[in-house]
Short mmCIF file of C-alpha atoms in Angstrom, two decimals:
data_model
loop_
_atom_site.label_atom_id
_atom_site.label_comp_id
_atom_site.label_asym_id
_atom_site.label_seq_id
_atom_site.Cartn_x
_atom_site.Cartn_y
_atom_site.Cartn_z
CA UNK A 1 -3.27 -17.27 -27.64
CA UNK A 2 -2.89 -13.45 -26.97
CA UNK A 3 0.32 -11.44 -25.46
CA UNK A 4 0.30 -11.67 -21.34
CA UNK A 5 -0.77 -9.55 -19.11
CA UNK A 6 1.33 -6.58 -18.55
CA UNK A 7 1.98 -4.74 -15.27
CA UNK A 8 -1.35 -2.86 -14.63
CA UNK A 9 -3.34 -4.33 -16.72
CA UNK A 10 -6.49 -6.72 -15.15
CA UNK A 11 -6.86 -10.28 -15.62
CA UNK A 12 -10.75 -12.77 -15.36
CA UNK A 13 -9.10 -16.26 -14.22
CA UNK A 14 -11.64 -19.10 -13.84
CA UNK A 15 -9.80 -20.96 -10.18
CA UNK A 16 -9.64 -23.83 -8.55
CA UNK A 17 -7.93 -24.43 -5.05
CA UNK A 18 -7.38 -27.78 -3.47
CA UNK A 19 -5.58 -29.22 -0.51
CA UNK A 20 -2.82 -32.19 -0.98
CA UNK A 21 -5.96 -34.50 0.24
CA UNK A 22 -7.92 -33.38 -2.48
CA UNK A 23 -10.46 -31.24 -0.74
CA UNK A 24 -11.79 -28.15 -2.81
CA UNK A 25 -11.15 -24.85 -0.96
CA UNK A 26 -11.72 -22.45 -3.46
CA UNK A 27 -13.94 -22.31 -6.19
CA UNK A 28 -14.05 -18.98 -8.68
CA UNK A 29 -15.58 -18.43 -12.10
CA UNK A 30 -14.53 -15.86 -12.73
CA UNK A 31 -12.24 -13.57 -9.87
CA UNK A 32 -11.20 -10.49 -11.29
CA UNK A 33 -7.58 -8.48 -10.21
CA UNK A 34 -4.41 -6.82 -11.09
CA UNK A 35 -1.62 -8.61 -10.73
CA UNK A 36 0.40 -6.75 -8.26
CA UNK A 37 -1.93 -4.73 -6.31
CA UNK A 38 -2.28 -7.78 -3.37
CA UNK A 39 -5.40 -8.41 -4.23
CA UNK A 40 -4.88 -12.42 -4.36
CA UNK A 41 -2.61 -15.11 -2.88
CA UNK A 42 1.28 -14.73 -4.14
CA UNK A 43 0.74 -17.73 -6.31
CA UNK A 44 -1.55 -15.71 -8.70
CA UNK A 45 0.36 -12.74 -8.72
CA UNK A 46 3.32 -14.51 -9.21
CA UNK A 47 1.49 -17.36 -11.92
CA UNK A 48 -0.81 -15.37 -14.09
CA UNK A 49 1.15 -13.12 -15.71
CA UNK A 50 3.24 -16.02 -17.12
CA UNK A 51 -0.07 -17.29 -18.99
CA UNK A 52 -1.65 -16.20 -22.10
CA UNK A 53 -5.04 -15.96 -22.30
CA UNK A 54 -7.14 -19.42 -22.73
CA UNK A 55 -4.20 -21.10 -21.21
CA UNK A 56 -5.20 -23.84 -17.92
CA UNK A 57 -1.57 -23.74 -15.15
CA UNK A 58 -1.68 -25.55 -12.62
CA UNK A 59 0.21 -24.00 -9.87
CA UNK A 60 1.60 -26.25 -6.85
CA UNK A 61 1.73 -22.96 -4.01
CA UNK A 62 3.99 -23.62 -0.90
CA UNK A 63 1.96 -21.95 2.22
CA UNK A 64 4.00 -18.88 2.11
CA UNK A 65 2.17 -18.29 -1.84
CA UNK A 66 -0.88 -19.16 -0.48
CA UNK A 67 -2.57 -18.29 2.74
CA UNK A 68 1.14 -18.25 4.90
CA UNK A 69 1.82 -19.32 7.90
CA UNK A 70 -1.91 -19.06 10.03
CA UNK A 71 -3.82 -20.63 7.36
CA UNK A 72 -7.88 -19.19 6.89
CA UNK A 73 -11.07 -18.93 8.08
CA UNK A 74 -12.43 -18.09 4.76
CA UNK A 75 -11.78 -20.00 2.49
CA UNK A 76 -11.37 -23.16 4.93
CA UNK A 77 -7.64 -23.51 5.18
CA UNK A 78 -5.29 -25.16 7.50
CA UNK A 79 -1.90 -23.72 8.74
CA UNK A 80 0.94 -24.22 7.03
CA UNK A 81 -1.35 -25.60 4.19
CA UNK A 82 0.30 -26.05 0.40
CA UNK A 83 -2.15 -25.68 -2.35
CA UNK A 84 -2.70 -26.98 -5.94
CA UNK A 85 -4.41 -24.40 -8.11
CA UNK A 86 -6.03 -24.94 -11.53
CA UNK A 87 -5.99 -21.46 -13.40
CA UNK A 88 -7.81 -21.12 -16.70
CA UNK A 89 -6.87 -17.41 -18.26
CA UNK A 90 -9.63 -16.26 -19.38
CA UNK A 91 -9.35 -12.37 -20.48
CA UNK A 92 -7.03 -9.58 -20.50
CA UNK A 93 -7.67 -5.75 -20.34
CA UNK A 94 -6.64 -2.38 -19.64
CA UNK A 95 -6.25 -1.76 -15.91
CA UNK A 96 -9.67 0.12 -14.34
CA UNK A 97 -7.93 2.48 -12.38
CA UNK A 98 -7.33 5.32 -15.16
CA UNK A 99 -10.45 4.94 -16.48
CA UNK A 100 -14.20 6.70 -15.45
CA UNK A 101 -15.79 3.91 -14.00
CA UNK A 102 -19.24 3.42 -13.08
CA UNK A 103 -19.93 3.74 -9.33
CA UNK A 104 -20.95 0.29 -8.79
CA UNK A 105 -17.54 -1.18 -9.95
CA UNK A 106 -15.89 1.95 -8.01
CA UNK A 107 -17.28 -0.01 -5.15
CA UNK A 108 -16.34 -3.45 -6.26
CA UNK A 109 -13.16 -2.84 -6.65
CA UNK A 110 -12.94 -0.96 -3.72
CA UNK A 111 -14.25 -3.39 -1.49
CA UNK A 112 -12.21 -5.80 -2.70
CA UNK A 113 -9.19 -4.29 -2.04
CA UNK A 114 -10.37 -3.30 1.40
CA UNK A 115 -11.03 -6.99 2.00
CA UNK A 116 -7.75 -8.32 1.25
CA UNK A 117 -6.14 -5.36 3.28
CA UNK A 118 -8.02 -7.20 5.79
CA UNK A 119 -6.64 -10.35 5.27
CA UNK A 120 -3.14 -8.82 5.69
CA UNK A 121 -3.62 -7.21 8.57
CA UNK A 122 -4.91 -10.06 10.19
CA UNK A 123 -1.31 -12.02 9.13
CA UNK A 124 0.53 -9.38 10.51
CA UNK A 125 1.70 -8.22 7.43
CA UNK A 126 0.98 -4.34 7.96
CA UNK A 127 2.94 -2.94 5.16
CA UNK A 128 0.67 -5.69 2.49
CA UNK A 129 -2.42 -3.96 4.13
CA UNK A 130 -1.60 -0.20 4.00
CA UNK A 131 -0.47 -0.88 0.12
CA UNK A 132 -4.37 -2.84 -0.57
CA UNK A 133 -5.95 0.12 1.89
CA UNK A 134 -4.55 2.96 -0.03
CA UNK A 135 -5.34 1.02 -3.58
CA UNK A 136 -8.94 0.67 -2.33
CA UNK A 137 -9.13 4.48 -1.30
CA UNK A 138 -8.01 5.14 -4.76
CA UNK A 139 -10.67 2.76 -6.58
CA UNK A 140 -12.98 5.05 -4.30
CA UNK A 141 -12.01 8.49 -5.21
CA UNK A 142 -11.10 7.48 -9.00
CA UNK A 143 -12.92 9.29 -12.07
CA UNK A 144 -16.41 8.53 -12.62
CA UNK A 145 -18.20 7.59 -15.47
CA UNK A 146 -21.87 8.68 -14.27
CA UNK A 147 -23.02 10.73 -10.69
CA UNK A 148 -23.60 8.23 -7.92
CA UNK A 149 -27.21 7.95 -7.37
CA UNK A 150 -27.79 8.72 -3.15
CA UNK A 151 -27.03 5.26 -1.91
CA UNK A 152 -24.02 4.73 -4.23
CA UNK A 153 -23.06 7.87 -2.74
CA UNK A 154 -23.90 7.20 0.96
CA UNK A 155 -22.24 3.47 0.25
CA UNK A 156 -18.91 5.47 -1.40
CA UNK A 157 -18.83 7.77 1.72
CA UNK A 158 -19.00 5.24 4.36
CA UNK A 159 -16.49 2.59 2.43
CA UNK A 160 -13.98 5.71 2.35
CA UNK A 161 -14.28 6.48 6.13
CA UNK A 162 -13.46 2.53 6.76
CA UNK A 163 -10.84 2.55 4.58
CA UNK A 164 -8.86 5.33 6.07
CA UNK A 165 -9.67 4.46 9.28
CA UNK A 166 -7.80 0.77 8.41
CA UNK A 167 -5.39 2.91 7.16
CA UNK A 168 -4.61 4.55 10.36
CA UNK A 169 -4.94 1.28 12.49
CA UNK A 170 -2.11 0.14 9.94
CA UNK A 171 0.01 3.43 10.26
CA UNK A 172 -0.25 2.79 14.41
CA UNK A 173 0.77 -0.67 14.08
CA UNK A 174 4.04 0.00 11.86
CA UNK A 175 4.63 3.27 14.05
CA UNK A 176 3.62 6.28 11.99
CA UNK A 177 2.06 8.42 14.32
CA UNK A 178 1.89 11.09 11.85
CA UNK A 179 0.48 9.31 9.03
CA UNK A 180 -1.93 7.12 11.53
CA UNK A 181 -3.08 11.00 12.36
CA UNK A 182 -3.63 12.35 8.92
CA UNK A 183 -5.68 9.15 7.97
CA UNK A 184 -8.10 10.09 10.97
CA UNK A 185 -8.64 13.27 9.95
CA UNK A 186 -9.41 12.42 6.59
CA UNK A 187 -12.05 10.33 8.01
CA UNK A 188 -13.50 13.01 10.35
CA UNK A 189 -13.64 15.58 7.99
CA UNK A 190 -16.16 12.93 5.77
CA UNK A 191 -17.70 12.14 9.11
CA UNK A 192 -17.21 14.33 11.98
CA UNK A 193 -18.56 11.95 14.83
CA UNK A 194 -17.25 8.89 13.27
CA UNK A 195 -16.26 6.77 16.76
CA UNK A 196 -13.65 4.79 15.38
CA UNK A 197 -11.47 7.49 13.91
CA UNK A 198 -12.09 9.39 17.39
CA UNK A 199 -10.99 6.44 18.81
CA UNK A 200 -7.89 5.95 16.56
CA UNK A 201 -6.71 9.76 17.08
CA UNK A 202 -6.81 9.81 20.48
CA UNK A 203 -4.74 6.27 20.28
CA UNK A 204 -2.29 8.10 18.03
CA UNK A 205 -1.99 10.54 21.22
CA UNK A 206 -1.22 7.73 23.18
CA UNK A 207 0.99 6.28 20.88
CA UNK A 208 3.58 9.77 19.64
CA UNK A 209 6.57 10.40 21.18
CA UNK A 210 6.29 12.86 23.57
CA UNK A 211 9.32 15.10 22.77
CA UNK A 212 6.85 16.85 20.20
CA UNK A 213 3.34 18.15 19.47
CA UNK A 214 1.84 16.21 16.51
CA UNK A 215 1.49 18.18 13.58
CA UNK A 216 -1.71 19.04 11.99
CA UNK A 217 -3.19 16.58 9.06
CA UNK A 218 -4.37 20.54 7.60
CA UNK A 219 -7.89 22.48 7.47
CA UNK A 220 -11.13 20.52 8.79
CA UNK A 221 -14.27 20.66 8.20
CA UNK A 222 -15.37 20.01 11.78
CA UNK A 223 -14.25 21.77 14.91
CA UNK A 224 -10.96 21.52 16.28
CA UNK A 225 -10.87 19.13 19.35
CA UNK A 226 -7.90 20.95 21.09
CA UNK A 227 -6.28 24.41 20.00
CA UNK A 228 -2.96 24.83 19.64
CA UNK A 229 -2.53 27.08 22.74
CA UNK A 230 -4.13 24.07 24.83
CA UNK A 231 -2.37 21.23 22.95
CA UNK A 232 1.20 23.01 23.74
CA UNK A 233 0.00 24.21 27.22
CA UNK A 234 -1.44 20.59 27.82
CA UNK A 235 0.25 17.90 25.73
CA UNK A 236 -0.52 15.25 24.02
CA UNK A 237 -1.99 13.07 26.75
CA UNK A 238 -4.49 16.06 27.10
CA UNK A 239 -5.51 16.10 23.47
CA UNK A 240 -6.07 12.05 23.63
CA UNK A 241 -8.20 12.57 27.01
CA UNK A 242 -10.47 14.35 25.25
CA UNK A 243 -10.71 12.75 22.39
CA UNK A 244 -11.47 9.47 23.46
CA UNK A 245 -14.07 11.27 25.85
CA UNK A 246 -15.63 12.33 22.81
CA UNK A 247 -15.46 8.93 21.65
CA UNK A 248 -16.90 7.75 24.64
CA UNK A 249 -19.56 9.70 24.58
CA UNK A 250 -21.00 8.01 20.95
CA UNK A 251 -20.17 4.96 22.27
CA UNK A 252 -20.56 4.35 25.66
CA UNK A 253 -20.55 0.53 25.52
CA UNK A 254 -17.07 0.68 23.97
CA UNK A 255 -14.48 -1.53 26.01
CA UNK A 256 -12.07 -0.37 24.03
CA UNK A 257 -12.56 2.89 24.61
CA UNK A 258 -12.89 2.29 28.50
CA UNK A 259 -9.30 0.16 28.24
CA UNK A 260 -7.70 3.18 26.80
CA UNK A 261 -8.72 6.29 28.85
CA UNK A 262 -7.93 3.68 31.37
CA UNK A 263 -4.47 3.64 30.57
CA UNK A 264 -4.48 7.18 29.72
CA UNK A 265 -5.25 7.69 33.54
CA UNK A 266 -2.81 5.52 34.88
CA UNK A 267 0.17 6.99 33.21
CA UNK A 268 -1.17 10.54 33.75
CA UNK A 269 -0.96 9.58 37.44
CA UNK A 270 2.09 10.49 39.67
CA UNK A 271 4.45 8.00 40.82
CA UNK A 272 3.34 6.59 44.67
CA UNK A 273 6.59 7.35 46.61
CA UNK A 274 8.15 4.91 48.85
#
């Protein structure tokens, strides 16, 4: 009994996932999410706002509405895989985002949706991840109901530098240099020597068009890592050198940081004539 869940509101479902031979794959009391913010399979976003609340569905999920075409690691499931889902309804509420939260459920529901932007990403599906990435950042930096205590605050700090640094890895992959950029500074302005996001900008170096200087994200908080004057004088592949130098040097174990001023040399180097 109850009206269903309207669009941004949050749902509790009690769920069960099984495979056609039976076997139990998922197993949730009680998973928490708003429809339409990619925080579950399709089949739930799709299924649960047709319920009212105390209602059981069961919901027979083709692979594409559950875990696609790869299957998963975690939960155990193979490719191509349908699904049977039982789906008890169990509570319907105003949506969290517009509301002060608490900072622990700030990080909850950050996490969350940093998680399944994961689980995107990993499918390929770049566009699915930047939409759960950006959600997450905005669990993050959403009103609060109390101050952080110091870890809270540490924890909120470091989950936002992950976060936009998945953003930018996102933003690369769908070929946004500018965007990929802006999400690195973000991230360097919380954390000046983070290695990944100097890792990511001086990818996004590699990765612009060369018939333009990137723009600025805007101010910093932490020194510039090329001036203008040099970055027009210089280029691009100049500003990514150094970068990834810098990189380098908080991380000198990196391979990946190794592969890329690697490549950095190579096409920096003139053509052998013949």
């Amino acid at each position: 009994g109850g009206p269903r869940p309207l669009p941004g509101q949050e749902v509790s479902v009690k769920v069960l996932g099984a495979l056609e031979d039976g076997g139990l794959v998922e197993r949730d009391p009680r998973l928490i999410f708003v429809p339409g913010h990619g925080d579950v399979v399709e089949a739930l976003e799709l299924g649960v706002p047709t319920m009212q609340p105390g209602e059981i569905s069961f919901f027979l999920a083709a692979f594409p509405y559950a875990y696609g075409r790869p299957g998963s690691r975690e939960p155990d499931v193979p490719p191509e895989a349908p699904l049977l889902f039982e789906v008890t309804l169990l509570e319907v509420r105003d949506g969290p985002d517009p509301q002060p939260l608490p900072p622990a459920v700030r990080l909850r529901l950050g996490s969350q949706r940093r998680e399944r932007g994961n689980f995107h990403f990993a499918r390929g599906d770049f566009a699915a991840a930047l939409r759960s990435y950006r959600l997450s950042l905005r669990a993050l930096d959403g009103p609060a109901a109390a101050p952080p205590g110091p870890e809270e605050e540490e924890e909120l700090r470091e989950q936002r530098v992950k976060c936009l640094n998945n953003c930018a890895a996102a933003e690369l992959k769908l070929g946004r240099a500018e965007e990929a950029l802006a999400a690195c500074e973000a991230a360097l302005r919380i954390c000046p020597d983070n290695g990944r996001a100097l890792l990511r900008r001086g990818q996004v170096g590699l990765a612009a068009p060369r018939t333009a200087p990137l723009r600025s994200a805007g101010p910093s908080s932490h020194p510039p890592l090329l001036s203008p004057q040099l970055l027009a004088e210089q280029g691009r592949d100049a500003e990514a050198a150094l970068v990834l130098k810098r990189a380098l040097e908080l991380d000198p174990a990196s391979k990946v940081i190794h592969t890329e001023l690697s490549r950095l040399a190579k096409r920096q180097s003139p053509p052998s004539s013949t």
